[in-house]
Tab-separated table of C-alpha atoms in Angstrom:
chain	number	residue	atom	x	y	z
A	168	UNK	CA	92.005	110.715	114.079
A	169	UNK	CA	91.939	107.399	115.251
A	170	UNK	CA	93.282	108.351	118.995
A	171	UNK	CA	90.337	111.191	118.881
A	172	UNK	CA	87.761	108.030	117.984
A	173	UNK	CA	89.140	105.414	120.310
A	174	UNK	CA	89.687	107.544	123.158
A	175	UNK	CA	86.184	107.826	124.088
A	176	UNK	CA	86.850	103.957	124.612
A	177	UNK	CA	89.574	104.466	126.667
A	178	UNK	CA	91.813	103.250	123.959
A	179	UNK	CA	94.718	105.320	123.808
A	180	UNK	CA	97.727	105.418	121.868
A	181	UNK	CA	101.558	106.790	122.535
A	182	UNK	CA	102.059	108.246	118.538
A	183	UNK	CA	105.607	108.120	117.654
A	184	UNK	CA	107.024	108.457	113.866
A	185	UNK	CA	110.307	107.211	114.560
A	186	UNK	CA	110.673	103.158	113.816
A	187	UNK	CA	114.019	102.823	116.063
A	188	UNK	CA	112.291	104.676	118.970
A	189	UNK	CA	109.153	102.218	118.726
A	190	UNK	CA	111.026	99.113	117.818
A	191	UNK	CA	115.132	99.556	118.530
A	192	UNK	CA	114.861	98.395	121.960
A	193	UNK	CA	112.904	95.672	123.521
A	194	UNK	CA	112.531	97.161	126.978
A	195	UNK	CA	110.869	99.748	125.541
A	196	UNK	CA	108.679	97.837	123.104
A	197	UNK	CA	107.442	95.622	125.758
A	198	UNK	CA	105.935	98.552	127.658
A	199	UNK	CA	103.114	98.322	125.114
A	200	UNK	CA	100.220	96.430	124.392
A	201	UNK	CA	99.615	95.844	121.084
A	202	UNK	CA	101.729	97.275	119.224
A	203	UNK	CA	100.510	99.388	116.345
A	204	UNK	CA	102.096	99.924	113.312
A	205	UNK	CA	101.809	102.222	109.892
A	206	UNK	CA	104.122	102.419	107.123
A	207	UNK	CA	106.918	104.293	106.727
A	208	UNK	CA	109.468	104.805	103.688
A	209	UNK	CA	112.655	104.408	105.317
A	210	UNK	CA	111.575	100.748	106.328
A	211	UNK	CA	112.603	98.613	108.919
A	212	UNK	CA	115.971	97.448	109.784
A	213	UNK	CA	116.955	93.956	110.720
A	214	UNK	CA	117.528	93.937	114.333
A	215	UNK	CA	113.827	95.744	114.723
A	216	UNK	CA	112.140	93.048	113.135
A	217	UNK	CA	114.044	90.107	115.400
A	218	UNK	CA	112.515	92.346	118.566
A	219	UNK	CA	108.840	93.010	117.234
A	220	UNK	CA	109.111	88.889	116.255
A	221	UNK	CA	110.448	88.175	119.803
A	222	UNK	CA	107.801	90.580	121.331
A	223	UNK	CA	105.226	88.572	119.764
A	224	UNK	CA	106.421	85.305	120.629
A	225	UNK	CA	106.429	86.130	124.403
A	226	UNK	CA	102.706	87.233	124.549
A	227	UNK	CA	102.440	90.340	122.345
A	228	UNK	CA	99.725	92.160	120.595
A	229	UNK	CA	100.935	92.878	117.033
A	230	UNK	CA	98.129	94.930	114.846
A	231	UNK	CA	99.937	96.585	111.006
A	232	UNK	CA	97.501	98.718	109.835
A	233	UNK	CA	97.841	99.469	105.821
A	234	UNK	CA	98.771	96.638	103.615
A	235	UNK	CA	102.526	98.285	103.068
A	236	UNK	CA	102.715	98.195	107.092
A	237	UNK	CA	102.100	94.310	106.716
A	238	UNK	CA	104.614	93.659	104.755
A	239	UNK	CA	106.755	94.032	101.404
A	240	UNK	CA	106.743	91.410	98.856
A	241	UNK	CA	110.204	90.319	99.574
A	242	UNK	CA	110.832	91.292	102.666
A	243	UNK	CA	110.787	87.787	104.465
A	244	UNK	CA	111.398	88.523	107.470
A	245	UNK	CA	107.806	90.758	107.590
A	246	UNK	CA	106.403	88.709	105.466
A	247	UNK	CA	106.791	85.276	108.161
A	248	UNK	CA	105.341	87.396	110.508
A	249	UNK	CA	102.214	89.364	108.947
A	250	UNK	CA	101.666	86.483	106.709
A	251	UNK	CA	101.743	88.441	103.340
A	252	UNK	CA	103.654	90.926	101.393
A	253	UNK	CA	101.481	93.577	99.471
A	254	UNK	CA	101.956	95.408	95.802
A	255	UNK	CA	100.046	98.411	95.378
A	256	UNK	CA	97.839	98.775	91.691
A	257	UNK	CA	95.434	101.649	92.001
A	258	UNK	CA	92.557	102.663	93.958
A	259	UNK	CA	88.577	102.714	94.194
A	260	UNK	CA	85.685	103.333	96.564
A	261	UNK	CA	84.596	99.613	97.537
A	262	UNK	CA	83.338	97.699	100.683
A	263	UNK	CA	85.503	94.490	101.864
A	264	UNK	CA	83.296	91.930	102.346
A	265	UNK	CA	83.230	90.041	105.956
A	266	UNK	CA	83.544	85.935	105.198
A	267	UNK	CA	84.064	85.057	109.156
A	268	UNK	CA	81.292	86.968	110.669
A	269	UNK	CA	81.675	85.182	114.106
A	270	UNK	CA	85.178	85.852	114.883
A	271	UNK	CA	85.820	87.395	117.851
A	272	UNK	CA	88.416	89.784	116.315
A	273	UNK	CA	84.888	90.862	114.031
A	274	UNK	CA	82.937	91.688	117.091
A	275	UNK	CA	80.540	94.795	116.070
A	276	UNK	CA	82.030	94.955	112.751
A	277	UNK	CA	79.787	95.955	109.575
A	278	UNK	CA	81.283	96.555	106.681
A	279	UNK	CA	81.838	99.515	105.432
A	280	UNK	CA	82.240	101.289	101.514
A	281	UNK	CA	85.515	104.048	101.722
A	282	UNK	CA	88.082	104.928	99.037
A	283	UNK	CA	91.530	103.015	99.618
A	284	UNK	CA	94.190	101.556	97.310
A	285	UNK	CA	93.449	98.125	95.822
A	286	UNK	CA	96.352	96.455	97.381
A	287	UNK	CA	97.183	92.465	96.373
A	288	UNK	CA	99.554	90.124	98.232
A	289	UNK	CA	102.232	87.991	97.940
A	290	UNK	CA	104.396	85.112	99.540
A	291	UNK	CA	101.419	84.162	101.531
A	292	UNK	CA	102.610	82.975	105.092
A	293	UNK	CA	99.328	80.749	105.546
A	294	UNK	CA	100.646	78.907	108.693
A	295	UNK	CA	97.943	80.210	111.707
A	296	UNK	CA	95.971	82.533	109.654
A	297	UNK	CA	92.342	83.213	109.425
A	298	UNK	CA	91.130	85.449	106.696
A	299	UNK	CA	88.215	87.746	108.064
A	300	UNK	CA	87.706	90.167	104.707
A	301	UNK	CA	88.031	90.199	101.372
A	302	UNK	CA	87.734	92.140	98.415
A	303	UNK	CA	86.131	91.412	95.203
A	304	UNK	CA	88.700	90.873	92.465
A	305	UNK	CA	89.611	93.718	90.152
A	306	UNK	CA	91.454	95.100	87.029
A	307	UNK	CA	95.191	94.610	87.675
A	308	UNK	CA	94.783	91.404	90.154
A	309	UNK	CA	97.496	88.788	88.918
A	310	UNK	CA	93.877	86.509	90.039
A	311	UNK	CA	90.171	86.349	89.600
A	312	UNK	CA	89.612	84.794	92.930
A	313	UNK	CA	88.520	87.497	95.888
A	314	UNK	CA	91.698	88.717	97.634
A	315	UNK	CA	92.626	88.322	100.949
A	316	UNK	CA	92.109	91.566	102.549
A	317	UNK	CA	91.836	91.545	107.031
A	318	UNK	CA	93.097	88.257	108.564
A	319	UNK	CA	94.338	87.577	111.943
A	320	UNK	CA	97.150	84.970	112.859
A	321	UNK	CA	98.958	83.702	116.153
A	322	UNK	CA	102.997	83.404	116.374
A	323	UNK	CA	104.477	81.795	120.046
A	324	UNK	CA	102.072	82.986	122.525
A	325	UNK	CA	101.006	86.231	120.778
A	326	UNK	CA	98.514	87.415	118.277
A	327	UNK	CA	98.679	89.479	115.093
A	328	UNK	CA	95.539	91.345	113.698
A	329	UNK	CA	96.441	92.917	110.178
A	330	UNK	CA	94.436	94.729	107.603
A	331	UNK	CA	94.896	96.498	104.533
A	332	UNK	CA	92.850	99.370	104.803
A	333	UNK	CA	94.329	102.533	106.041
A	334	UNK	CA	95.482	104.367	102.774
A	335	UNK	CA	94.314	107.865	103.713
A	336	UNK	CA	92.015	110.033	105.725
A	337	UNK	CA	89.027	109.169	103.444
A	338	UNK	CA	89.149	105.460	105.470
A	339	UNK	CA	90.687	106.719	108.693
A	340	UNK	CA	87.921	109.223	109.066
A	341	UNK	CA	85.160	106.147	108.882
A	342	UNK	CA	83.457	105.039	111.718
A	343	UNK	CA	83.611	101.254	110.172
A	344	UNK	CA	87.371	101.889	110.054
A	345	UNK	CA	87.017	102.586	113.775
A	346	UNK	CA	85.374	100.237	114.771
A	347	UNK	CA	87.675	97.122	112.925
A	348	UNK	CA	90.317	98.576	114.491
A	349	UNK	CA	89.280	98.565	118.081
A	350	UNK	CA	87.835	95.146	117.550
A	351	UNK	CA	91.358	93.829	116.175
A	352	UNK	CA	93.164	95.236	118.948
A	353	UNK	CA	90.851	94.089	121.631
A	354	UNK	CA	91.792	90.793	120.252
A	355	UNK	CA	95.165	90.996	119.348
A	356	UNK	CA	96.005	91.899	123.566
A	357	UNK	CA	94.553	88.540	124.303
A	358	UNK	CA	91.960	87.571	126.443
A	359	UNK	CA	93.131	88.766	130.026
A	360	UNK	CA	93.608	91.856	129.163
A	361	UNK	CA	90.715	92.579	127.020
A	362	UNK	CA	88.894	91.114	130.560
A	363	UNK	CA	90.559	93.826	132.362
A	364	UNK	CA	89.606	96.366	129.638
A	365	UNK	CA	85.983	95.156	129.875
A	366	UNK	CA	85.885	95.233	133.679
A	367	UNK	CA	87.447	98.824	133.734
A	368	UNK	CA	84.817	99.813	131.835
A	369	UNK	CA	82.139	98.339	133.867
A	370	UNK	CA	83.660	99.949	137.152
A	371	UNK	CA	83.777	103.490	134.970
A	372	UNK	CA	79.746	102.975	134.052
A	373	UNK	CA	78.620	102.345	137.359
């Protein structure tokens, strides 16, 4: 869905479902820019966690999409680097609400209403972080205060762009979705080559 919506961007994606295969090897890993990531249930093991970390730190686009791709709630090691673990209490149609309209990471970003889980987070890692959305508080928050729900945050000389949308088809089929996505990973590359993008696609419209 979401290589079908970006593609017409010339955004495109190499899809693989294997964590070792994406992460295992940093050779690999560094032929990429950013690096995308979804949940999966068999988690992530040790070493591929030091080479997405070290990936970032030399210059790397890092962009978990999901709130469970961010992080678990006591899995430290994800949680340093996404800057939150999630828990999972049910889910509702509601819009996140933008509170940093002029970041760049927002650019062309409305927000949009779509069904998703009503993730919270925990262990906050607030070090670098800027929250972009949030959601309005609801039954089974451990808070009343709005929750913390699209942020972006730098680590070494790279840039991580997380949200925790993503639950199912009913948000990845959204146009809204879409759009925060490409906006977060246009950032997340950094600026030269989101200049390169931009130029390519001047050259393309001529």
């Amino acid at each position: 869905m979401l290589s079908r919506a970006l593609g017409r961007d010339a955004i495109y994606f190499d899809y693989v479902t294997s964590v070792e295969e994406a992460l295992g090897k940093p050779a690999h890993l560094a032929k990429f820019e950013p690096c995308c990531y979804t949940p999966t249930t068999a988690g992530n093991e040790p070493h591929q966690w030091t080479n997405l970390k070290n990936y970032v730190e030399n210059g790397g686009g890092f962009v978990p999409v999901i709130a469970r791709a961010g992080a678990s709630a006591t899995n430290q090691a994800s949680i340093n680097l996404s800057a939150g673990g999630s828990r999972a209490t049910k889910g509702t149609e509601f819009a996140a609400k933008i509170v940093k309209p002029d970041h760049p990471a927002l650019k062309d970003v409305k927000e949009f209403t779509a069904w998703d889980e009503t993730y919270f987070h925990a262990n906050h890692n607030p070090k670098n972080r800027t929250v972009l959305m949030v959601r309005d508080a609801m039954k089974g928050d451990p808070h009343t205060k709005p929750e913390p729900w699209t942020w972006v945050r730098t680590q070494g000389k790279g840039r991580i762009f997380y949200t925790a949308s993503g639950h199912d088809q009913r948000v990845w089929n959204n146009d809204g979705f879409h759009q925060l996505l490409k906006s977060g990973i246009l950032w997340a590359v950094g600026d030269k080559a989101r200049e390169g993008y931009e130029n390519f696609l001047r050259v393309v419209h001529l």
